[in-house]
Coordinates of N, CA and C in Angstrom, one line a residue:
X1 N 24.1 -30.5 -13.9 CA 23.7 -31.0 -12.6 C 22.3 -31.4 -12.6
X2 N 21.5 -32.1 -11.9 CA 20.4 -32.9 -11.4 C 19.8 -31.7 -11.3
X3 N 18.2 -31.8 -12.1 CA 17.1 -30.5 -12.0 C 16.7 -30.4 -10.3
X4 N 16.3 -29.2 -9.6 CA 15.8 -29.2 -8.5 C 14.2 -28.9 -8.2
X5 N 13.7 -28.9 -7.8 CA 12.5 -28.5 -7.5 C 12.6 -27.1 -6.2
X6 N 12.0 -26.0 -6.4 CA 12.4 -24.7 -5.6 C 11.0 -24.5 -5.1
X7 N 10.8 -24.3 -4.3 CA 9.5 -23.4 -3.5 C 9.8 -21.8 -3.4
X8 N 9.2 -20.7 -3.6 CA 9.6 -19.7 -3.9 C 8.4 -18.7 -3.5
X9 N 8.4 -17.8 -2.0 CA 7.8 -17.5 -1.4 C 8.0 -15.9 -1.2
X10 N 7.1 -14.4 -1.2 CA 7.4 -13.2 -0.9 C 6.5 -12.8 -0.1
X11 N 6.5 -12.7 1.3 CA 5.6 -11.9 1.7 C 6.1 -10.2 2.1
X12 N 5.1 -9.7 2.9 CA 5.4 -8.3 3.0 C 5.8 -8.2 4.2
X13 N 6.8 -7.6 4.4 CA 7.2 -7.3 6.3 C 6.5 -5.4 6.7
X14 N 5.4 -4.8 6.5 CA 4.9 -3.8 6.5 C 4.1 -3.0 5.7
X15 N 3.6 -1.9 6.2 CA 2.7 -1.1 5.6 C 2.3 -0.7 4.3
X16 N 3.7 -1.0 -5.3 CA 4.4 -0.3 -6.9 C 3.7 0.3 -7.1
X17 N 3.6 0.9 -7.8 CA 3.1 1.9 -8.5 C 3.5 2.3 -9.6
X18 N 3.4 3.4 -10.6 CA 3.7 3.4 -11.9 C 4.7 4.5 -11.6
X19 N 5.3 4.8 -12.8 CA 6.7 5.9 -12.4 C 6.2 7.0 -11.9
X20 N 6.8 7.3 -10.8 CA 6.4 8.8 -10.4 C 4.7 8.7 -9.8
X21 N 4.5 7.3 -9.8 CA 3.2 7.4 -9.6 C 1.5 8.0 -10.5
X22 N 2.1 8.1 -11.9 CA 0.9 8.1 -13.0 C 0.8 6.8 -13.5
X23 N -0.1 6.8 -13.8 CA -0.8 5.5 -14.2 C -0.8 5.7 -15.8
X24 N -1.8 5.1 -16.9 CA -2.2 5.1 -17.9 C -2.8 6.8 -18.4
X25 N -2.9 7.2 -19.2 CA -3.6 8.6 -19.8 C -3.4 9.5 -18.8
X26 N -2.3 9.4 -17.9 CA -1.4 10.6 -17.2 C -3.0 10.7 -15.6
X27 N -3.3 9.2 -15.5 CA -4.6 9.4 -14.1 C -3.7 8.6 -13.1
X28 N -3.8 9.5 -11.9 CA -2.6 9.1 -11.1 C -3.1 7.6 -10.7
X29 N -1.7 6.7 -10.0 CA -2.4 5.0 -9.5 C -2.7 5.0 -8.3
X30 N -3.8 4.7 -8.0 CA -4.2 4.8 -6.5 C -3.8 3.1 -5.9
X31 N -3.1 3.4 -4.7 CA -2.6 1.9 -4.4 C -3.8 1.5 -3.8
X32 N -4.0 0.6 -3.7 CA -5.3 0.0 -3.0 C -5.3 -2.0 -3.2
X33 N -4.2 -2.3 -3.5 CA -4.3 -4.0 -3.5 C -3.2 -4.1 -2.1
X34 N -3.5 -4.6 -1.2 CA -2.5 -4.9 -0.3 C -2.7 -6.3 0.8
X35 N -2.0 -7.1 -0.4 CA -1.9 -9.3 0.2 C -0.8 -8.8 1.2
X36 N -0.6 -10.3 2.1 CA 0.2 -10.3 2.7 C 1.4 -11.0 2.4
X37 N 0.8 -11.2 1.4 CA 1.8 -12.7 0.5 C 1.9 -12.2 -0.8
X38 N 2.9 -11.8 -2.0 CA 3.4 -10.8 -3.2 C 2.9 -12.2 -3.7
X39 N 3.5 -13.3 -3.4 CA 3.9 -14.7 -4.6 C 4.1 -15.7 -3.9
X40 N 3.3 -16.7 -4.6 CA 4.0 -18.1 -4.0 C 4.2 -19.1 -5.3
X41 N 4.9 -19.9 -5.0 CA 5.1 -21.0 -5.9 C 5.6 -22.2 -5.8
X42 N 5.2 -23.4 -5.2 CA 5.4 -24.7 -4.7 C 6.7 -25.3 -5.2
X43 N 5.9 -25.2 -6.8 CA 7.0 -26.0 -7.9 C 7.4 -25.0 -8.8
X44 N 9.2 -24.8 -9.0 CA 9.9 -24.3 -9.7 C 10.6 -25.0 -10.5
X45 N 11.1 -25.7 -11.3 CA 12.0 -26.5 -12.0 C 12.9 -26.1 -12.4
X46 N 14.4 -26.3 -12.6 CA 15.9 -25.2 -12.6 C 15.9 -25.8 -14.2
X47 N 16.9 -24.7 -14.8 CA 17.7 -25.3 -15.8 C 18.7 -26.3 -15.9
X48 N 19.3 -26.8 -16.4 CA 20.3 -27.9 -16.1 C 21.9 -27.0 -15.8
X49 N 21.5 -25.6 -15.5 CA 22.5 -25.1 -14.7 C 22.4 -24.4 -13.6
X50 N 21.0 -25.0 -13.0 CA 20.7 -24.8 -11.6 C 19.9 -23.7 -11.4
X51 N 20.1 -23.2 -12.7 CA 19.3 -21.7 -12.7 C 17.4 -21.5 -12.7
X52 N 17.2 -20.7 -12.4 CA 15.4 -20.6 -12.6 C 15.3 -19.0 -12.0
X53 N 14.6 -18.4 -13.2 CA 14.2 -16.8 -13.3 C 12.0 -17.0 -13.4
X54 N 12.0 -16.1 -11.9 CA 10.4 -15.8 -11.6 C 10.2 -14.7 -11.6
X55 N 9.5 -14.1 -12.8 CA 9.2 -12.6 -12.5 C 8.0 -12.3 -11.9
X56 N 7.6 -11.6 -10.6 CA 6.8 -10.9 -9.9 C 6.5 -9.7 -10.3
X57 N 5.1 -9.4 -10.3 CA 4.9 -8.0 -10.1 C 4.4 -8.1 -8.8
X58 N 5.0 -6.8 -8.1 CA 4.5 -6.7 -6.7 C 4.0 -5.7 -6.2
X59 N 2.6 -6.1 -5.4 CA 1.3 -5.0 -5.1 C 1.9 -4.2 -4.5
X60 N 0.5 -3.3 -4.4 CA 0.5 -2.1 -4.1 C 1.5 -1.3 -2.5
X61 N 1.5 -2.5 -1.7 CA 1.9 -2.6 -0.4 C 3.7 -1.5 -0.6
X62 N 4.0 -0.4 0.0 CA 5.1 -0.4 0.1 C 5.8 -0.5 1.3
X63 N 6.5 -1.5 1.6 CA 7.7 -2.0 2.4 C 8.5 -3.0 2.0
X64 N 9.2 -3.7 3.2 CA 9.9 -4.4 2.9 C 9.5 -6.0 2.4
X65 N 9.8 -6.5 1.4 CA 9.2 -8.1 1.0 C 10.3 -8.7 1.7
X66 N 10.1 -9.9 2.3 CA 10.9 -10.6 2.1 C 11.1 -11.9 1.5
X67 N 12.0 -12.0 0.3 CA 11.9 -13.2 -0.7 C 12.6 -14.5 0.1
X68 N 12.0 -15.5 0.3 CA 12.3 -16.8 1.0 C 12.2 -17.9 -0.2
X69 N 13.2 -18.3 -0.7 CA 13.5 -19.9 -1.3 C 13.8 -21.3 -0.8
X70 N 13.8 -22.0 -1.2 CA 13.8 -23.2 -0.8 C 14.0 -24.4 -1.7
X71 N 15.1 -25.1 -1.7 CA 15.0 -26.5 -3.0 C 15.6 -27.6 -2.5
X72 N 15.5 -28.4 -3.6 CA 16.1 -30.0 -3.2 C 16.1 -30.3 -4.5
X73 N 17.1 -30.9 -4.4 CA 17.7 -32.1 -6.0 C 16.7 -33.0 -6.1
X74 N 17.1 -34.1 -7.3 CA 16.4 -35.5 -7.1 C 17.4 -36.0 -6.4
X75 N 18.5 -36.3 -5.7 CA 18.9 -36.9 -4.6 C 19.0 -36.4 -4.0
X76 N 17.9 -35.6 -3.1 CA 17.7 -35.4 -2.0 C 18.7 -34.4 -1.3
X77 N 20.0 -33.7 -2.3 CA 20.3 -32.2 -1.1 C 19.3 -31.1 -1.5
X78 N 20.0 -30.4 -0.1 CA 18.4 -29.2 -0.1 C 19.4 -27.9 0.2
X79 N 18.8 -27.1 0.3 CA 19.7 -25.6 0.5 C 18.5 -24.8 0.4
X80 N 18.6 -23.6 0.9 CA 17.9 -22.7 1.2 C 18.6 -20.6 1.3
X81 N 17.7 -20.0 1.2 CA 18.3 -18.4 1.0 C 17.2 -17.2 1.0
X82 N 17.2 -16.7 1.6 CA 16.4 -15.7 2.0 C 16.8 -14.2 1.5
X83 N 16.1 -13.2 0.9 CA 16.2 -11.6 0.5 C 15.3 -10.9 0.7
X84 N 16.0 -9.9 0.9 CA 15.0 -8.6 1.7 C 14.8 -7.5 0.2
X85 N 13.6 -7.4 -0.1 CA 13.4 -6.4 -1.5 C 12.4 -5.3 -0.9
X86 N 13.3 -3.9 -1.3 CA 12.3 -2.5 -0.7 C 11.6 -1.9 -2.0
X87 N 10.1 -2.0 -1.6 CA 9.4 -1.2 -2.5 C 9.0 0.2 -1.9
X88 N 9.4 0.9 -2.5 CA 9.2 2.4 -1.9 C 8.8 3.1 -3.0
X89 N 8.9 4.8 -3.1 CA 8.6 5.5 -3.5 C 8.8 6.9 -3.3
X90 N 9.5 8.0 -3.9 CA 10.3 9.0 -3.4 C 9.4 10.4 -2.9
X91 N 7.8 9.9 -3.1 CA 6.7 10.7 -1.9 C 6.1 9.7 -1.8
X92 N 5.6 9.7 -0.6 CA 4.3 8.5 -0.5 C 3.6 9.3 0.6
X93 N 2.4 8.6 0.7 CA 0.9 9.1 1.8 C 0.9 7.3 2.9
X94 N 0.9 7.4 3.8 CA 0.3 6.5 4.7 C -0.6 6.5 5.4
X95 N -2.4 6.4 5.3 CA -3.3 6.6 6.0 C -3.4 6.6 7.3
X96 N -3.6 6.8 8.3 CA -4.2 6.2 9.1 C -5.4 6.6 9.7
X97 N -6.3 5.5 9.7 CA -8.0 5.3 9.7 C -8.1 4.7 10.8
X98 N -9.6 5.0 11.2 CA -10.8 3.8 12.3 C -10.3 2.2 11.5
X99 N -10.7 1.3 12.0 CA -10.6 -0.1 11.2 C -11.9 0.1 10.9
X100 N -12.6 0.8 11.2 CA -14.4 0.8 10.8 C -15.3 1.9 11.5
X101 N -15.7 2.2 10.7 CA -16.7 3.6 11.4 C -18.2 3.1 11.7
X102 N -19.2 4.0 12.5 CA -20.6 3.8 12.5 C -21.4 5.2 11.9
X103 N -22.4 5.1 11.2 CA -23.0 6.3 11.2 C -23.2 7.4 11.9
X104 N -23.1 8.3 11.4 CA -22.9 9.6 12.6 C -22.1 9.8 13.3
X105 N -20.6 9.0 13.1 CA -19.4 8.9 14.1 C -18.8 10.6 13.6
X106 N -18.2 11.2 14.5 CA -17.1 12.1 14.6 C -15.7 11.7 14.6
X107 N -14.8 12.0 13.7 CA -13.7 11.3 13.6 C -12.4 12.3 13.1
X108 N -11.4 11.8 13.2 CA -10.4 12.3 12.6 C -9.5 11.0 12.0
X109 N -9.3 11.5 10.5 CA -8.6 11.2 9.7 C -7.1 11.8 9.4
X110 N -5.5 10.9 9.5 CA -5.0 11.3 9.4 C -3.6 10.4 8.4
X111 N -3.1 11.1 7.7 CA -2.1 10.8 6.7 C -0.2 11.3 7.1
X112 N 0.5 10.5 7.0 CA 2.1 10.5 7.2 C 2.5 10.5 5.5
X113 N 2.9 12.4 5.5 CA 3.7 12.7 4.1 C 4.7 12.1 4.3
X114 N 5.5 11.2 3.5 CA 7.0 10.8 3.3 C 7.4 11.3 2.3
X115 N 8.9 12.2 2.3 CA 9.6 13.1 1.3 C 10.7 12.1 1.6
X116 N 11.0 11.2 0.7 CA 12.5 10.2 0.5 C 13.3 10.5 -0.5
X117 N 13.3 11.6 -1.0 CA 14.1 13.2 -1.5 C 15.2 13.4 -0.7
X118 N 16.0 14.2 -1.3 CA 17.1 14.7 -0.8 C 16.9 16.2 -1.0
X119 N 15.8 16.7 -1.5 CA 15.0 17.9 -1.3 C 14.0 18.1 -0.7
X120 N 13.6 19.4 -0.2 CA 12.6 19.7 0.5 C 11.7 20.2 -0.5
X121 N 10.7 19.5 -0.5 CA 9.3 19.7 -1.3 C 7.9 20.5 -0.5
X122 N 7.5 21.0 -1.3 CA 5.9 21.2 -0.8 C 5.0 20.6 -1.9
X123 N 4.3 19.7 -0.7 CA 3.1 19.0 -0.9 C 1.4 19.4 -1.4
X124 N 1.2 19.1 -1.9 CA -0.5 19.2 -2.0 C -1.0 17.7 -1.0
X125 N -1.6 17.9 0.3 CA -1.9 16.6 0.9 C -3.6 16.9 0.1
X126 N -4.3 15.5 0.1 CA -5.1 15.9 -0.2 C -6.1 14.6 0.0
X127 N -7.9 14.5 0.7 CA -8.6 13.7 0.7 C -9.9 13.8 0.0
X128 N -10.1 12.8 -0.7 CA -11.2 12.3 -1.7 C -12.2 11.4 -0.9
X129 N -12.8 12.0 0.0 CA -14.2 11.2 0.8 C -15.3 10.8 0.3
X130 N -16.4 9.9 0.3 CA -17.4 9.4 0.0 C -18.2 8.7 1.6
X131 N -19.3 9.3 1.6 CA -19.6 8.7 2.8 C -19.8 9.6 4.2
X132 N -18.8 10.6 4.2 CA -18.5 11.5 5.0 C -18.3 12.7 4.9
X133 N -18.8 13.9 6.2 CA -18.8 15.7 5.5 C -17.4 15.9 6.7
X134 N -16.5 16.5 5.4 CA -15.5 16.8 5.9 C -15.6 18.4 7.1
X135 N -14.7 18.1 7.8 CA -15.1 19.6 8.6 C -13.5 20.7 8.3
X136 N -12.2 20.0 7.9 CA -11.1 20.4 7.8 C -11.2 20.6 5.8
X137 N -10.6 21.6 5.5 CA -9.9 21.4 3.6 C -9.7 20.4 3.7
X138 N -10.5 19.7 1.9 CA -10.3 18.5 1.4 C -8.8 18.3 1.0
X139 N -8.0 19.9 1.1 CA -6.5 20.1 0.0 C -5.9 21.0 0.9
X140 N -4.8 20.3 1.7 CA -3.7 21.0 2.7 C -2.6 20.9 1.7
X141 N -1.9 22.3 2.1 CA -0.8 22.3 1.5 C 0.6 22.2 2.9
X142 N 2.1 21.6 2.2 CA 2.6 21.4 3.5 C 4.0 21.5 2.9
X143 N 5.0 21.7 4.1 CA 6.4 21.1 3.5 C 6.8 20.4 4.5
X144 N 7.5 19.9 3.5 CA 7.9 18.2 3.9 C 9.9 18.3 3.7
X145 N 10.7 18.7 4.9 CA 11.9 18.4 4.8 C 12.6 17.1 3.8
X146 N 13.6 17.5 3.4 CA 13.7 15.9 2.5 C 14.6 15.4 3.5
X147 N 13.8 13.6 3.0 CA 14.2 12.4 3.8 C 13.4 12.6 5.2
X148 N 11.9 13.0 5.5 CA 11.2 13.2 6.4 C 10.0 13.4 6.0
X149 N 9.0 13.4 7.0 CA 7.7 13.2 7.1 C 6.9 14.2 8.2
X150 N 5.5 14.7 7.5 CA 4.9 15.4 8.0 C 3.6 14.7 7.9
X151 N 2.8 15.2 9.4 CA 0.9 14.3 9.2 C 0.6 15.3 9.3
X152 N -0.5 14.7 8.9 CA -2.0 15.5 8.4 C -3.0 15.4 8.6
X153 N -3.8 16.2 9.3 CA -5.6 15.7 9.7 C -6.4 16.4 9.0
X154 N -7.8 15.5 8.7 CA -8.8 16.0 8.6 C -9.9 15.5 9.7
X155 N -11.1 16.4 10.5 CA -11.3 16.1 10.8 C -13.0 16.2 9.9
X156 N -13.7 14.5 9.8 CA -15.1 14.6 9.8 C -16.1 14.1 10.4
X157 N -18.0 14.2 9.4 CA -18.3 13.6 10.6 C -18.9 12.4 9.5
X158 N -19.3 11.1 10.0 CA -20.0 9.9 8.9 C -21.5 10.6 8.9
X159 N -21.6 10.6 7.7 CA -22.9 10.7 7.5 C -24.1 10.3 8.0
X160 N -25.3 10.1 8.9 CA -26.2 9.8 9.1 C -26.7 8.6 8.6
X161 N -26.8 9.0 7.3 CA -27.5 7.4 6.7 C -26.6 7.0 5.7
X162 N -25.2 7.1 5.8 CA -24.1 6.4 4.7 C -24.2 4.5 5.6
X163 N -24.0 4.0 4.0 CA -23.8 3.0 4.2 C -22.5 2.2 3.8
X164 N -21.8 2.8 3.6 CA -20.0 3.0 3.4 C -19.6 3.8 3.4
X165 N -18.3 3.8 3.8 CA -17.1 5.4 3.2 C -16.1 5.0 2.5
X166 N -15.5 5.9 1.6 CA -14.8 5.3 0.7 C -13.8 6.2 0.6
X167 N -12.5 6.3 0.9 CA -11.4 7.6 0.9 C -10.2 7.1 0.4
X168 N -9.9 8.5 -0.5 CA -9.1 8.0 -1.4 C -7.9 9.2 -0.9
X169 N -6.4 9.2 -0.3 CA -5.8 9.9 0.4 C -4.7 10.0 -0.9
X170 N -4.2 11.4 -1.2 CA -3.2 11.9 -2.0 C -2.3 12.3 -1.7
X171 N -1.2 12.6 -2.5 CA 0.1 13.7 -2.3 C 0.6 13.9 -3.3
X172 N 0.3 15.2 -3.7 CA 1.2 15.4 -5.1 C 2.9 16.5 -4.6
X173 N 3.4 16.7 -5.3 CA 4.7 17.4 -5.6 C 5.4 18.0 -6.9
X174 N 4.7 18.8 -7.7 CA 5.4 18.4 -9.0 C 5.1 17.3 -9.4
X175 N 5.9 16.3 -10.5 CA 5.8 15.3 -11.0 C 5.5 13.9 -9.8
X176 N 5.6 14.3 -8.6 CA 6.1 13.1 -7.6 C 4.8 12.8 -7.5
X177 N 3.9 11.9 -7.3 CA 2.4 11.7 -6.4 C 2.4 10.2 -5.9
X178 N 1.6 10.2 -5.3 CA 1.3 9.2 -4.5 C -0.2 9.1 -4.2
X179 N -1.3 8.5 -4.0 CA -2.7 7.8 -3.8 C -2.9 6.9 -3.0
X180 N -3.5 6.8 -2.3 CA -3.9 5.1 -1.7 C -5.5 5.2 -0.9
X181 N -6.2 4.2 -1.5 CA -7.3 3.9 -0.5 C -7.8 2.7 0.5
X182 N -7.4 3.4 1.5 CA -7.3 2.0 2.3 C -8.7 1.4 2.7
X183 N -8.7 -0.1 3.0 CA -10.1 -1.1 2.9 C -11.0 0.0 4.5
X184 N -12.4 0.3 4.0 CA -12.6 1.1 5.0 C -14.2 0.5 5.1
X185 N -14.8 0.5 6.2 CA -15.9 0.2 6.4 C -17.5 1.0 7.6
X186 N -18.2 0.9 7.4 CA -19.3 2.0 8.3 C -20.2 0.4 8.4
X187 N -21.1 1.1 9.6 CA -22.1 0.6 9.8 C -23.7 1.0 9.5
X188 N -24.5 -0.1 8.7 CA -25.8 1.3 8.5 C -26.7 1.1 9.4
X189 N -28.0 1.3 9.5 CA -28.9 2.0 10.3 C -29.3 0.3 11.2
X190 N -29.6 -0.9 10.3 CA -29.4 -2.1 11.0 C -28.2 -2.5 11.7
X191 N -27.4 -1.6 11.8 CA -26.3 -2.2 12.6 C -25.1 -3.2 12.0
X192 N -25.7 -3.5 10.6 CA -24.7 -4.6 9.9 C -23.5 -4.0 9.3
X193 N -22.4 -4.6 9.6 CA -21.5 -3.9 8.5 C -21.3 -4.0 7.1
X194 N -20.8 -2.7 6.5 CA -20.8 -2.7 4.8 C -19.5 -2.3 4.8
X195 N -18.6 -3.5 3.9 CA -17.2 -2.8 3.7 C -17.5 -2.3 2.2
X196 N -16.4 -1.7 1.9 CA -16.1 -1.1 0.5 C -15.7 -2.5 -0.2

């Protein structure tokens, strides 16, 4: 059949990692790349049996992608097809943060354990701050029903004269872990902002 030309699109519908979440030399992967778009690609060209293979690696983001295609022949038929791909992870940490802090702010920091187990686990939650004096343990320990989620606070305060914060949120289990640092930002003593 007639080669097609394909457009070949993934974005993310919400909120990878390495197996089990280690990385290289057994140092856990901290997610921290999150596009809103996995992949794009205008021009694809088929085999002469319509076929065409794109391999993605897909960021750090875990939810749902949705893969959107799109082609047309050289005489002009077109067809189209859409897939839903879940990136998950069988513990994961979900931050939630200020969009931006100011010096000297009082705050609370808080994380959603996900156990996507069919066992009940206990957690190590755990925050790695820069920037900020924690007032809660940097290392809560928790259980986590499987197939459920437990939060978790810390509360701190921003430092006086920081000119960033930088936090790096965990969850171990046994072999299971999870990391992530989400894009975080303060304000310093001129009032300008400094992101990470």
């Amino acid at each position: 059949g007639p080669q097609r030309e394909e457009i070949v699109e993934g974005q993310g519908m919400g909120g990878g990692g390495g197996e089990k979440g280690i990385g290289e030399l057994g140092v856990v992967d901290v997610r921290q790349e999150f596009p809103d778009t996995a992949f794009w690609e205008a021009f694809v060209v088929t085999g002469e049996d319509g076929q065409a293979n794109i391999s993605v690696t897909l960021p750090d983001n875990l939810t749902t992608w949705r893969m959107d295609a799109r082609a047309v022949t050289l005489d002009t038929l077109v067809g189209q097809t859409t897939l839903d791909l879940v990136s998950s992870k069988p513990l994961l940490v979900r931050p939630q943060t200020p969009r931006f802090l100011i010096a000297g702010d009082q705050v609370r920091f808080g994380a959603s354990i996900q156990n996507n187990t069919s066992q009940d686990l206990k957690v190590e939650a755990s925050l790695d701050a820069i920037g900020v004096d924690l007032d809660s343990p940097a290392l809560q320990n928790v259980d986590v029903k499987a197939n459920s989620q437990v939060y978790v606070t810390w509360d701190a305060n921003v430092q006086p004269m920081a000119e960033m914060v930088d936090l790096v949120f965990q969850a171990k289990s046994g072999d299971l872990r999870d990391a992530t640092r989400p894009t975080m930002g303060t304000l310093d003593n001129q009032g300008i902002p400094v992101y990470r």
